[in-house]
Coordinates of C-alpha atoms in Angstrom, one line a residue:
M1 CA -14.3 67.1 9.0
N2 CA -11.5 66.8 12.0
E3 CA -14.6 66.2 14.2
A4 CA -16.1 63.5 12.0
D5 CA -12.9 61.6 12.0
S6 CA -12.6 61.8 15.6
F7 CA -16.2 60.6 16.3
A8 CA -15.5 57.7 14.0
E9 CA -12.3 56.9 15.7
I10 CA -14.4 56.8 19.0
F11 CA -16.8 54.5 17.4
R12 CA -13.8 52.3 16.4
G13 CA -12.5 52.1 19.6
G14 CA -16.1 50.7 20.8
L15 CA -16.0 47.8 18.2
P16 CA -14.4 45.1 20.8
H17 CA -17.3 46.0 23.1
C18 CA -19.7 45.1 20.3
L19 CA -17.9 41.9 19.6
L20 CA -18.3 40.9 23.5
I21 CA -22.0 41.1 22.8
V22 CA -21.7 38.7 20.0
F23 CA -19.3 36.4 22.0
S24 CA -22.0 36.3 24.6
M25 CA -24.7 35.4 22.2
L26 CA -22.5 32.6 21.0
L27 CA -21.7 31.3 24.5
I28 CA -25.5 31.4 25.5
C29 CA -26.1 29.4 22.3
S30 CA -23.3 26.9 23.0
P31 CA -24.1 23.4 24.4
V32 CA -24.6 23.5 28.2
M33 CA -23.0 21.5 31.1
P34 CA -23.9 17.8 30.3
S35 CA -26.4 15.8 32.5
E36 CA -24.8 12.4 33.3
F37 CA -26.8 9.1 33.5
E38 CA -26.0 5.5 34.2
V39 CA -26.4 3.2 31.4
I40 CA -26.3 -0.7 31.1
S41 CA -25.0 -2.0 27.9
M42 CA -27.0 -4.7 26.2
S43 CA -25.6 -8.4 26.8
K44 CA -23.2 -9.4 24.0
Y45 CA -22.4 -13.4 23.3
D46 CA -22.0 -15.7 20.6
L47 CA -23.5 -19.1 20.4
N48 CA -23.1 -22.0 17.8
G49 CA -21.3 -19.3 15.7
Q50 CA -24.2 -16.8 15.6
H51 CA -23.7 -13.2 17.1
F52 CA -26.2 -11.7 19.8
G53 CA -26.1 -8.1 20.8
S54 CA -24.1 -5.4 19.1
R55 CA -20.5 -5.3 18.7
V56 CA -20.3 -1.4 18.8
S57 CA -20.3 0.7 21.9
A58 CA -19.4 4.2 21.5
I59 CA -22.4 6.9 20.7
S60 CA -21.8 10.6 20.0
L61 CA -24.7 11.8 18.0
E62 CA -27.8 13.9 18.3
A63 CA -30.6 12.5 20.4
R64 CA -34.0 12.0 18.7
S65 CA -37.5 10.7 19.4
L66 CA -38.8 7.6 18.4
Y67 CA -41.0 9.4 16.0
S68 CA -38.5 12.0 14.6
W69 CA -35.2 10.0 13.7
N70 CA -34.5 9.0 10.1
T71 CA -30.7 8.6 9.6
S72 CA -28.0 6.7 11.2
R73 CA -26.9 10.2 12.6
H74 CA -29.6 10.0 15.1
C75 CA -29.5 8.2 18.5
V76 CA -32.8 7.1 19.6
L77 CA -33.8 8.1 23.2
T78 CA -37.1 6.6 24.3
R79 CA -39.0 4.6 26.8
L80 CA -38.8 0.8 26.8
T81 CA -42.7 0.7 27.2
D82 CA -42.8 3.0 24.2
L83 CA -40.9 0.5 22.0
S84 CA -42.4 -2.2 19.5
I85 CA -40.8 -5.1 17.9
H86 CA -41.4 -3.3 14.7
D87 CA -39.8 -0.2 15.8
F88 CA -36.8 -2.2 17.0
D89 CA -36.3 -3.9 13.8
K90 CA -35.8 -0.9 12.2
L91 CA -33.9 0.8 14.8
R92 CA -31.3 -2.1 15.1
Q93 CA -30.6 -1.8 11.4
S94 CA -30.6 1.9 10.5
A95 CA -30.2 4.2 13.7
G96 CA -27.1 5.6 15.1
G97 CA -27.8 4.1 18.6
I98 CA -30.6 3.1 20.8
I99 CA -31.0 4.4 24.6
L100 CA -34.0 2.8 26.4
M101 CA -35.3 4.0 29.6
L102 CA -36.7 1.2 32.0
P103 CA -39.9 1.7 33.7
A104 CA -40.0 2.9 37.3
N105 CA -41.9 0.4 38.6
I106 CA -43.0 -2.8 36.8
L107 CA -45.8 -3.5 39.0
N108 CA -47.7 -0.5 38.0
L109 CA -47.9 -1.6 34.4
D110 CA -50.9 -3.3 33.2
L111 CA -50.9 -7.0 32.0
E112 CA -50.9 -6.0 28.2
T113 CA -47.7 -3.8 28.6
K114 CA -45.8 -6.5 30.7
E115 CA -46.6 -9.0 28.0
L116 CA -45.3 -6.8 25.4
I117 CA -42.1 -6.0 26.9
T118 CA -41.2 -9.8 27.7
I119 CA -42.0 -10.4 23.9
L120 CA -39.5 -7.3 23.2
E121 CA -37.0 -8.9 25.3
Q122 CA -37.1 -12.1 23.5
S123 CA -36.7 -10.4 20.3
M124 CA -33.8 -8.5 21.5
L125 CA -32.2 -11.6 22.7
T126 CA -32.5 -13.6 19.3
H127 CA -31.3 -10.9 17.0
T128 CA -28.0 -9.2 16.1
A129 CA -27.9 -5.6 16.4
A130 CA -25.7 -3.1 14.2
V131 CA -25.8 -0.2 16.5
P132 CA -24.9 0.3 20.4
I133 CA -27.9 -0.4 22.4
Y134 CA -27.8 0.8 26.3
F135 CA -30.5 0.5 28.9
A136 CA -30.9 3.5 31.3
P137 CA -32.7 2.8 34.9
Y138 CA -35.7 5.3 35.5
N139 CA -34.6 8.8 36.1
K140 CA -36.8 11.9 36.3
D141 CA -34.4 14.2 34.6
L142 CA -34.0 11.8 31.7
E143 CA -37.5 11.3 31.5
K144 CA -37.8 15.4 31.3
I145 CA -35.5 15.0 28.1
I146 CA -37.4 12.5 26.8
D147 CA -40.6 14.2 27.0
D148 CA -38.8 17.3 25.5
I149 CA -37.6 15.9 22.4
T150 CA -40.8 13.9 21.9
Y151 CA -43.0 17.0 22.6
T152 CA -41.2 19.2 20.2
T153 CA -41.5 16.9 17.3
T154 CA -44.9 15.8 17.7
D155 CA -47.5 18.1 19.6
K156 CA -45.8 21.4 18.7
V157 CA -45.7 20.8 14.7
G158 CA -49.1 19.5 15.0
Q159 CA -50.3 22.7 16.6
N160 CA -48.6 25.0 13.9
Q161 CA -50.1 24.4 10.6
T162 CA -48.3 27.2 8.8
A163 CA -44.9 26.8 7.3
L164 CA -43.7 30.1 9.3
G165 CA -45.0 28.7 12.5
Q166 CA -43.3 25.3 11.8
L167 CA -39.9 27.1 11.0
I168 CA -40.5 29.2 14.3
V169 CA -40.9 25.9 16.4
T170 CA -37.6 24.4 14.7
V171 CA -35.6 27.3 15.3
S172 CA -36.7 28.0 19.2
A173 CA -36.8 24.2 19.9
N174 CA -34.1 22.6 22.4
R175 CA -31.9 19.8 21.0
Y176 CA -30.0 17.1 22.7
H177 CA -26.6 15.5 21.9
V178 CA -26.0 12.1 23.8
N179 CA -22.5 10.9 24.3
V180 CA -21.6 7.5 25.6
G181 CA -18.0 6.4 25.7
G182 CA -17.3 3.2 24.9
G183 CA -14.0 1.2 24.3
S184 CA -13.6 -1.6 21.7
I185 CA -15.6 -4.8 22.2
V186 CA -13.2 -7.6 22.8
A187 CA -14.2 -11.4 23.0
N188 CA -13.3 -12.5 26.5
K189 CA -10.9 -15.6 25.8
N190 CA -11.4 -16.7 29.5
S191 CA -15.1 -17.2 29.1
K192 CA -16.4 -20.4 31.0
V193 CA -19.4 -21.8 32.3
P194 CA -19.3 -23.5 35.7
I195 CA -21.1 -26.9 36.5
I196 CA -21.2 -28.0 40.0
H197 CA -22.4 -31.6 40.9
G198 CA -22.6 -33.6 44.0
E199 CA -24.7 -36.7 45.4
L200 CA -26.7 -37.9 48.4
I201 CA -25.2 -41.4 49.5
P202 CA -26.7 -42.8 52.8
N203 CA -24.2 -43.1 55.6
Q204 CA -23.4 -46.3 57.2
L205 CA -25.9 -45.9 60.0
A206 CA -28.6 -45.4 57.6
L207 CA -27.8 -48.8 55.7
K208 CA -28.9 -52.4 56.7
P209 CA -26.3 -54.2 58.7
T210 CA -25.7 -56.6 55.7
E211 CA -25.1 -53.8 53.4
S212 CA -22.1 -51.3 53.0
V213 CA -21.5 -47.9 51.2
A214 CA -20.5 -49.8 48.2
D215 CA -23.8 -51.1 48.1
G216 CA -25.3 -47.8 48.2
Q217 CA -23.3 -46.8 45.3
K218 CA -25.2 -49.7 43.3
L219 CA -28.4 -48.0 43.8
P220 CA -30.6 -46.6 40.9
V221 CA -29.8 -42.9 40.5
I222 CA -32.5 -39.8 40.3
L223 CA -30.7 -36.8 38.9
I224 CA -32.1 -33.4 39.5
T225 CA -30.8 -30.4 37.5
A226 CA -31.3 -26.6 37.4
N227 CA -29.9 -23.6 35.8
L228 CA -28.7 -20.2 37.3
K229 CA -30.0 -17.4 34.9
T230 CA -27.1 -15.2 35.0
F231 CA -28.0 -12.5 32.4
G232 CA -31.0 -11.7 30.4
I233 CA -31.3 -8.5 27.7
Y234 CA -28.5 -6.9 30.3
N235 CA -26.4 -8.5 32.9
D236 CA -28.9 -9.1 35.8
Y237 CA -31.4 -11.4 36.8
P238 CA -33.5 -10.8 39.7
V239 CA -35.0 -14.1 40.6
N240 CA -33.2 -17.7 40.6
A241 CA -36.4 -19.6 41.8
D242 CA -35.0 -22.9 40.0
A243 CA -31.6 -23.0 42.0
A244 CA -33.5 -21.9 45.2
V245 CA -35.7 -25.2 44.7
L246 CA -32.7 -27.3 43.8
L247 CA -30.8 -26.4 46.9
V248 CA -33.9 -26.7 49.2
L249 CA -34.3 -30.1 47.8
I250 CA -30.7 -31.0 48.5
E251 CA -31.2 -29.7 52.4
L252 CA -34.2 -31.4 52.9
F253 CA -33.3 -35.0 51.3
S254 CA -29.7 -34.7 53.2
K255 CA -31.6 -34.7 56.4
L256 CA -33.7 -37.8 55.4
H257 CA -30.7 -39.7 53.9
H258 CA -29.0 -39.4 57.3
T259 CA -32.2 -40.9 59.1
S260 CA -31.6 -44.5 60.1
S261 CA -35.2 -45.4 59.8
M262 CA -35.4 -44.0 56.2
A263 CA -32.7 -45.9 54.4
P264 CA -33.4 -44.7 50.7
K265 CA -34.1 -46.9 47.6
Y266 CA -32.3 -44.5 45.4
R267 CA -29.2 -42.4 45.1
L268 CA -29.8 -38.7 44.4
R269 CA -27.5 -36.7 42.3
F270 CA -27.6 -32.8 41.9
L271 CA -26.3 -30.7 38.9
L272 CA -26.5 -26.9 38.5
S273 CA -24.6 -24.9 36.0
D274 CA -24.7 -21.2 34.8
A275 CA -26.8 -19.8 31.8
G276 CA -29.3 -22.4 30.8
V277 CA -31.6 -21.6 28.0
L278 CA -29.6 -18.6 26.7
L279 CA -26.6 -20.8 26.1
N280 CA -28.5 -24.0 24.8
F281 CA -27.8 -25.6 28.1
Q282 CA -24.2 -26.0 27.7
G283 CA -23.6 -27.1 31.4
S284 CA -25.6 -30.2 30.8
K285 CA -24.0 -30.9 27.6
K286 CA -20.4 -30.6 29.4
W287 CA -21.2 -32.8 32.0
L288 CA -22.5 -35.4 30.1
E289 CA -19.3 -35.4 28.0
V290 CA -17.2 -35.6 31.2
D291 CA -19.1 -37.9 33.6
D292 CA -21.5 -39.9 31.1
N293 CA -21.1 -43.1 33.1
A294 CA -23.0 -41.5 36.2
L295 CA -26.2 -42.2 34.5
Q296 CA -25.9 -45.7 33.7
N297 CA -28.3 -46.8 36.3
V298 CA -30.5 -43.5 36.2
E299 CA -34.1 -44.1 37.0
F300 CA -34.9 -40.5 35.5
V301 CA -33.8 -37.1 35.2
L302 CA -35.8 -34.3 36.8
C303 CA -34.9 -30.8 35.1
L304 CA -36.3 -27.5 36.9
D305 CA -36.9 -24.7 34.4
T306 CA -38.8 -21.4 35.3
I307 CA -40.5 -23.5 38.1
T308 CA -41.9 -20.0 39.1
E309 CA -42.7 -17.1 36.9
S310 CA -40.7 -14.0 37.9
L311 CA -43.0 -11.9 35.8
S312 CA -46.6 -13.3 35.5
Y313 CA -49.1 -11.6 33.3
N314 CA -51.6 -14.6 32.8
E315 CA -53.7 -16.2 35.4
D316 CA -52.6 -19.8 34.7
N317 CA -52.0 -21.8 37.8
A318 CA -50.4 -24.9 36.3
L319 CA -47.2 -27.0 36.7
Y320 CA -46.1 -28.8 33.4
M321 CA -44.1 -31.9 32.9
H322 CA -42.3 -31.6 29.6
V323 CA -41.5 -34.8 27.8
S324 CA -40.2 -35.9 24.5
K325 CA -41.9 -39.2 24.5
P326 CA -45.2 -39.9 26.3
P327 CA -44.2 -42.2 29.0
K328 CA -45.7 -45.8 29.0
E329 CA -47.9 -47.0 31.7
K330 CA -46.3 -48.1 35.1
T331 CA -42.7 -46.5 34.0
S332 CA -40.9 -44.4 36.6
I333 CA -42.0 -41.0 34.8
S334 CA -45.6 -42.2 34.4
N335 CA -45.7 -43.1 38.5
F336 CA -43.7 -39.9 39.3
F337 CA -46.3 -38.0 37.3
K338 CA -49.4 -39.4 39.2
L339 CA -47.7 -38.8 42.4
L340 CA -47.2 -35.4 41.6
K341 CA -50.9 -34.8 40.8
S342 CA -51.7 -36.4 44.0
S343 CA -49.3 -33.9 46.2
A344 CA -50.6 -30.9 44.2
E345 CA -54.4 -31.9 45.0
K346 CA -53.4 -31.9 48.6
Y347 CA -50.7 -29.3 49.1
S348 CA -51.4 -26.5 46.5
N349 CA -54.2 -23.8 46.3
G350 CA -55.7 -24.6 43.0
L351 CA -52.5 -25.6 41.3
T352 CA -52.8 -28.0 38.6
V353 CA -50.3 -30.7 37.0
E354 CA -50.5 -31.2 33.1
G355 CA -48.4 -33.5 30.8
V356 CA -47.1 -31.8 27.8
H357 CA -45.5 -33.9 25.1
K358 CA -43.0 -32.4 22.4
K359 CA -40.8 -34.1 20.0
I360 CA -37.0 -33.3 19.9
N361 CA -36.1 -31.3 16.7
L362 CA -33.0 -32.8 15.8
A363 CA -32.6 -30.2 12.8
D364 CA -32.8 -27.4 15.2
T365 CA -29.4 -26.2 16.9
K366 CA -31.1 -24.9 19.8
L367 CA -32.9 -27.2 22.2
A368 CA -36.3 -26.5 23.8
W369 CA -35.9 -28.1 27.1
E370 CA -33.0 -29.0 29.3
H371 CA -34.2 -32.7 29.3
E372 CA -33.7 -32.8 25.6
R373 CA -29.9 -33.1 26.4
F374 CA -30.7 -36.4 28.3
S375 CA -33.3 -37.7 25.9
I376 CA -31.0 -37.4 23.1
K377 CA -28.7 -39.9 25.0
R378 CA -31.7 -42.2 25.8
Y379 CA -32.0 -41.1 29.4
P380 CA -35.7 -41.2 30.6
S381 CA -36.0 -37.4 31.6
F382 CA -38.7 -34.7 31.8
T383 CA -38.8 -30.9 32.8
L384 CA -41.0 -29.4 35.3
S385 CA -41.9 -25.9 34.4
S386 CA -44.6 -23.2 35.2
V387 CA -44.7 -22.4 31.4
K388 CA -46.4 -24.5 28.7
S389 CA -44.6 -23.3 25.6
P390 CA -40.7 -23.5 25.2
R391 CA -40.9 -20.1 23.2
S392 CA -42.4 -18.5 26.5
P393 CA -40.5 -14.9 26.8
I394 CA -41.4 -15.4 30.5
R395 CA -38.4 -17.9 30.5
T396 CA -35.6 -14.8 29.7
T397 CA -37.3 -11.8 31.2
I398 CA -35.3 -9.8 33.7
F399 CA -38.2 -8.3 35.3
K400 CA -40.3 -9.5 38.4
N401 CA -43.4 -9.1 40.2
D402 CA -44.2 -8.6 43.8
E403 CA -41.3 -10.6 45.3
S404 CA -43.7 -12.0 48.1
R405 CA -46.0 -13.5 45.4
I406 CA -42.9 -15.2 44.1
V407 CA -41.5 -16.5 47.3
E408 CA -44.9 -17.9 48.1
H409 CA -45.4 -19.8 44.8
T410 CA -42.0 -21.2 45.0
V411 CA -42.5 -22.4 48.6
N412 CA -45.8 -24.0 47.5
T413 CA -44.2 -25.7 44.4
S414 CA -41.0 -26.9 46.4
R415 CA -43.4 -28.5 48.8
I416 CA -45.2 -30.4 46.3
I417 CA -42.0 -31.7 44.2
A418 CA -40.6 -32.7 47.3
E419 CA -43.5 -34.6 48.5
A420 CA -44.0 -36.4 45.2
L421 CA -40.1 -37.3 45.2
A422 CA -40.2 -38.5 48.5
S423 CA -43.4 -40.8 48.0
F424 CA -41.5 -42.0 44.8
M425 CA -38.4 -42.7 46.6
Y426 CA -39.4 -44.2 49.8
K427 CA -42.6 -45.8 48.5
V428 CA -45.0 -44.1 50.9
D429 CA -48.5 -42.4 50.2
P430 CA -48.3 -39.0 48.9
I431 CA -50.8 -37.9 51.5
S432 CA -48.3 -39.0 54.2
S433 CA -47.0 -35.5 54.6
I434 CA -43.4 -35.9 55.3
F435 CA -42.3 -32.4 55.1
D436 CA -44.0 -31.2 58.2
G437 CA -42.7 -30.0 61.6
Q438 CA -39.0 -29.6 61.3
L439 CA -38.8 -30.6 57.7
A440 CA -41.4 -28.0 56.7
I441 CA -40.3 -25.9 53.7
K442 CA -40.5 -22.0 54.9
E443 CA -39.8 -18.9 53.5
E444 CA -36.4 -18.8 55.6
N445 CA -35.3 -21.7 53.4
I446 CA -35.9 -20.2 50.0
L447 CA -35.0 -16.6 50.4
P448 CA -31.3 -16.9 50.9
Y449 CA -30.9 -18.6 47.5
F450 CA -32.8 -16.1 45.4
G451 CA -29.9 -13.7 45.3
V452 CA -27.4 -16.2 44.0
K453 CA -25.9 -14.8 40.6
S454 CA -23.5 -17.0 39.6
I455 CA -21.5 -20.1 40.9
L456 CA -18.3 -18.4 40.1
H457 CA -19.1 -15.3 42.2
N458 CA -21.1 -16.8 45.2
N459 CA -19.7 -19.1 47.6
D460 CA -23.4 -19.8 48.8
V461 CA -23.7 -22.3 46.3
K462 CA -20.5 -24.3 46.7
D463 CA -20.7 -24.1 50.7
A464 CA -24.5 -25.6 50.5
F465 CA -23.2 -28.6 48.1
E466 CA -20.2 -29.2 50.1
K467 CA -22.2 -29.0 53.4
Y468 CA -24.9 -31.6 52.2
L469 CA -23.5 -33.7 49.4
N470 CA -20.7 -36.0 48.7
N471 CA -18.3 -36.1 45.8
V472 CA -18.8 -32.5 44.8
K473 CA -16.9 -31.2 42.2
I474 CA -16.7 -28.1 39.9
I475 CA -16.0 -28.5 36.2
Y476 CA -16.0 -25.7 33.6
D477 CA -17.2 -25.6 30.0
K478 CA -14.6 -23.4 28.1
P479 CA -15.0 -22.5 24.5
D480 CA -12.7 -24.2 21.8
G481 CA -10.1 -22.0 20.5
R482 CA -11.0 -22.7 16.8
D483 CA -14.7 -23.2 16.7
P484 CA -16.0 -22.2 20.2
D485 CA -19.7 -23.2 20.9
F486 CA -20.0 -19.9 22.9
M487 CA -18.1 -16.8 23.7
F488 CA -18.9 -13.8 26.2
Y489 CA -17.3 -10.2 25.4
N490 CA -15.6 -7.6 28.0
E491 CA -18.0 -4.7 28.8
N492 CA -16.8 -1.5 30.6
D493 CA -19.0 0.5 33.0
V494 CA -20.0 3.7 30.9
K495 CA -21.9 6.7 31.6
L496 CA -24.3 8.6 29.4
N497 CA -23.9 12.4 29.0
V498 CA -26.5 14.6 27.5
Y499 CA -26.0 18.1 26.4
R500 CA -28.6 20.6 25.4
V501 CA -27.8 22.4 22.1
K502 CA -29.7 24.4 19.4
P503 CA -30.7 22.7 16.0
A504 CA -28.5 23.3 13.0
I505 CA -31.1 25.7 11.4
F506 CA -30.8 27.9 14.5
D507 CA -27.0 28.1 13.9
L508 CA -27.7 29.1 10.3
L509 CA -30.0 31.6 11.4
L510 CA -27.9 33.2 13.9
T511 CA -24.9 33.5 11.4
I512 CA -27.2 35.4 9.1
V513 CA -28.3 37.7 11.9
I514 CA -24.5 38.2 13.1
G515 CA -23.4 38.8 9.6
I516 CA -26.0 41.4 9.0
Y517 CA -25.2 43.1 12.4
L518 CA -21.3 43.1 11.5
L519 CA -22.1 44.5 8.1
T520 CA -24.4 47.4 9.5
V521 CA -21.5 48.2 11.9
F522 CA -18.9 48.3 9.1
C523 CA -21.0 50.3 6.7
A524 CA -21.6 52.9 9.7
I525 CA -17.8 53.2 10.4
Q526 CA -17.1 53.3 6.7
Y527 CA -19.6 55.9 5.6
F528 CA -20.2 58.0 8.9
P529 CA -17.8 61.0 7.6
L530 CA -20.1 61.3 4.4
F531 CA -23.1 60.9 6.7
Y532 CA -21.8 63.9 9.0
D533 CA -21.0 66.1 6.2
E534 CA -24.3 65.7 4.6
V535 CA -26.1 66.6 7.9
S536 CA -23.6 69.5 8.5
K537 CA -24.6 70.9 4.8
L538 CA -28.3 70.8 5.9
T539 CA -27.7 72.6 9.2
K540 CA -25.1 74.9 8.2
E541 CA -27.2 78.1 7.1
D542 CA -29.7 77.9 10.0
P543 CA -27.3 79.3 12.7
V544 CA -26.4 82.3 10.2
G545 CA -30.1 82.9 9.7
Q546 CA -30.8 83.0 13.2
L547 CA -27.8 85.4 14.1
N548 CA -28.8 87.9 11.3
G549 CA -32.2 87.9 12.7
H550 CA -31.0 88.8 16.0
S551 CA -28.9 91.7 14.7
S552 CA -31.8 93.3 12.5
E553 CA -33.9 93.2 15.8
R554 CA -31.2 95.2 17.5
L555 CA -31.1 97.8 14.9
K556 CA -34.7 98.5 14.9
M557 CA -34.8 98.9 18.6
K558 CA -31.8 101.3 18.4
S559 CA -33.6 103.4 15.9
H560 CA -36.7 103.7 18.2

């Protein structure tokens, strides 16, 4: 009995070692070190009292695929190319969060996929989301995680039809927990939209002896406007072709205005502002309120909008003149339209010029084109664009095709507009080729302006205006304190952390296994003395019998 107790004490002394095994199992099953990825928050802003984007930023949820999520406790992790508008509508209302991985190379996508992406972008920009939305640049490790959660929830379950097989797959599968730490979303009370404008006034040498600079101020005005596209579904925009064309026109006509042999018949004014279509052309609205008298003697207003498609998925090669009212014959707009068509026939490679008429919908709070801001004030105006419909998703896309194609198209379009404008202003034939030789438009004139992001953050715009124009001013459109037309929100740089974990059913199964193991150890310790006694009773007689057998043999041998 004492030996049994001693053995039990030894077993009890070994119990901590058994617990080390249990702790090791728990450590193996605990979340591994996180993988860290860069993410970009979806744009957040207000316009005319309507909210766009999400006002929530933090995520700490289980990652699920697009095909397996079902509650607000799940964060959907998927590719942007796999998401449809129907999926997005469900996710933005019911999911716990959305993380979308961007394509590795937009050029490798087919035309249908490009079109779907731009339509999805537009849907995101025109709806309010109740959940945080982030975009992750393409990453191979993140792609493996997406493949893992997608494969686990679709392929494997389909291959195992039995309930036992599905249970095994569920228990053995990896799960991922995503964490994005974001602070509270706060409205930026210092939000503002910058507007810069200037004008070309002929110098004294370019005027006739009987004229003065004051006479130059009385010339009819042609206003050219454009908008810097400072953001899309997130805070980035790859191409600002409209601003590039505007700045090239400033440079070219500045040289013509200072040539004594080419005294202008018109005075050119230029207007450039931030965030056009997405903020309902707030820059033009503010400028008209501040400097409305500047257009009293206006000939027409020429607005540039998506003059070059940054992401083209159609084969149309056209330049559209959008007007709110069909121009009458022999009016300035009608004459310029004819010159534009003649210029396109000579200087383009198959580019056609077409007119598009669309009435202004005064019941709609959001304007279709920038020229409508001026048409409402009864100024003759039109918009030149490479897109036919104002609802085209190309106008707001953040993606782009091969930049060399974009540059080539921008150079070609700039030449057409410049030749038509010069023919109109100087009353020369459109086939006279004014912009040749030293005045030729080249890629070197366009490329420096493609990278311009904002008037506030770049001195290139201000320097160009001050170098070539007179009376350069920068004004700011700030939201009203009580009833703001627009509002931006502060965004912090955040990181996405992804932890690999086991599913909850695995934790339950592991708990049961550990419980059975501990119960077995406890029973073995408690009842080992009884077990030892029973075994001792069964084996107690055998040594005596064996001993007696040996004694009998010795007696027989002695008798012999």
